[in-house]
Amino acid sequence: MNLKEAMDIIWENRKYKTADPKEAVSHLNEEVAESLKALLRGEIAKAKRELEDAFSCILIALKVLGIDPEEAIMRQVNQMKQRQEKLMIFKKDKVEIYVNGVYKGGWSIGSEEDIREAEKIAKEFGCNILYENNN
């Protein structure tokens, strides 16, 4: 069964009838929240069931919003492939930032506190970190 067929079958057999995108997305949100609550309680089987319910809800929400699921997947794959590679290089006395191999900027570091703060910034912005040892 392909994704469009699955979406149509789920649409025909859905528990609630709506054409309101806010209601459809709200229902999806509830199912995801229930799955998370079950995980937090250690109820793995229930979390899986709730997540499967959420999967149906996402297909319903896509249909309500007029989104082709296969095209949405392709857009997401393309977007993921185009993600920027961010790198923060720690040198002896400075930090440099590169995006997709292009130098974008940097600043001087002079203490352990400066290094810790730069590491915190790198983590916050999703940068890979490279330490160059320049003695």
C-alpha positions as MATLAB code, in Angstrom:
seq = 'MNLKEAMDIIWENRKYKTADPKEAVSHLNEEVAESLKALLRGEIAKAKRELEDAFSCILIALKVLGIDPEEAIMRQVNQMKQRQEKLMIFKKDKVEIYVNGVYKGGWSIGSEEDIREAEKIAKEFGCNILYENNN';
ca = [
       0.000    0.000    0.000;
       1.381    3.416   -0.873;
       1.139    6.481    1.329;
      -1.675    8.152   -0.619;
      -3.782    4.991   -0.451;
      -3.135    4.715    3.274;
      -4.130    8.342    3.766;
      -7.401    7.772    1.884;
      -8.245    4.636    3.903;
      -7.504    6.408    7.182;
      -9.560    9.399    6.015;
     -12.556    7.169    5.266;
     -12.294    5.376    8.618;
     -11.370    8.271   10.899;
     -12.995    8.589   14.329;
     -13.687   12.308   14.073;
     -14.923   14.316   11.112;
     -13.392   17.717   10.560;
     -12.430   20.076    7.789;
     -10.871   22.539   10.226;
      -7.058   22.494   10.075;
      -6.765   23.816   13.653;
      -8.893   20.955   14.959;
      -6.940   18.363   12.960;
      -3.563   19.652   14.137;
      -4.848   20.000   17.709;
      -5.919   16.351   17.674;
      -2.482   15.375   16.362;
      -0.878   17.379   19.162;
      -3.002   15.573   21.777;
      -1.939   12.150   20.506;
       1.747   13.108   20.490;
       1.404   14.521   24.017;
      -0.220   11.276   25.207;
       2.639    9.289   23.697;
       5.186   11.466   25.485;
       3.328   11.141   28.807;
       3.306    7.363   28.443;
       7.048    7.358   27.715;
       7.704    9.489   30.778;
       5.790    6.936   32.869;
       7.795    4.104   31.306;
       4.753    2.705   29.485;
       6.465    1.872   26.204;
       3.633   -0.199   24.672;
       1.111    2.580   25.333;
       3.531    5.189   23.962;
       3.818    3.183   20.745;
       0.029    2.889   20.399;
      -0.413    6.616   20.945;
       2.298    7.362   18.404;
       0.551    5.127   15.872;
      -2.648    7.083   16.556;
      -0.651   10.275   16.001;
       0.538    8.902   12.657;
      -3.087    8.545   11.556;
      -3.741   12.069   12.831;
      -0.867   13.492   10.810;
      -2.253   11.899    7.655;
      -5.683   13.374    8.446;
      -4.132   16.808    9.091;
      -2.203   16.610    5.812;
      -5.416   15.788    3.958;
      -7.329   18.642    5.644;
      -4.529   21.031    4.690;
      -4.345   19.688    1.136;
      -0.765   18.440    1.438;
       0.333   15.493   -0.680;
       2.187   13.186    1.769;
       4.666   11.865   -0.792;
       5.551   15.381   -1.964;
       5.886   16.479    1.677;
       8.340   13.644    2.321;
      10.385   14.584   -0.737;
      10.480   18.248    0.369;
      11.634   17.178    3.825;
      14.357   14.927    2.416;
      15.597   17.750    0.188;
      15.525   20.178    3.101;
      17.495   17.767    5.278;
      20.107   17.317    2.555;
      20.525   21.095    2.298;
      21.138   21.640    5.998;
      24.069   23.878    6.632;
      27.206   22.358    8.063;
      28.267   24.624   10.920;
      31.729   24.256   12.396;
      33.325   26.109   15.296;
      37.118   25.767   15.409;
      38.886   26.446   18.686;
      42.423   27.658   18.081;
      45.066   28.683   20.625;
      43.682   32.154   21.245;
      40.569   32.464   19.082;
      37.421   30.800   17.832;
      36.433   30.702   14.153;
      33.028   29.872   12.703;
      32.576   28.252    9.291;
      29.299   27.542    7.484;
      29.545   25.070    4.618;
      33.313   25.569    4.646;
      33.112   29.369    4.378;
      34.621   31.503    7.141;
      31.866   33.625    8.706;
      33.597   35.182   11.699;
      35.247   34.637   15.027;
      36.518   36.198   18.210;
      39.417   36.079   20.627;
      39.418   33.813   23.645;
      41.701   34.321   26.599;
      40.445   32.184   29.447;
      38.824   28.866   30.301;
      35.574   30.771   30.910;
      35.745   32.164   27.339;
      36.176   28.618   26.026;
      33.225   27.284   28.062;
      31.041   30.156   26.853;
      32.024   29.536   23.210;
      31.271   25.812   23.641;
      27.859   26.716   25.021;
      27.213   28.953   21.985;
      28.351   26.178   19.627;
      25.917   23.739   21.214;
      23.081   26.279   21.130;
      23.555   26.870   17.397;
      24.195   23.226   16.470;
      27.831   23.678   15.500;
      30.292   20.841   15.269;
      33.380   21.601   17.322;
      36.997   21.098   16.289;
      39.891   21.768   18.642;
      43.190   22.690   17.017;
      46.157   22.329   19.332;
      48.537   25.201   18.613;
      51.214   25.133   21.294;
];
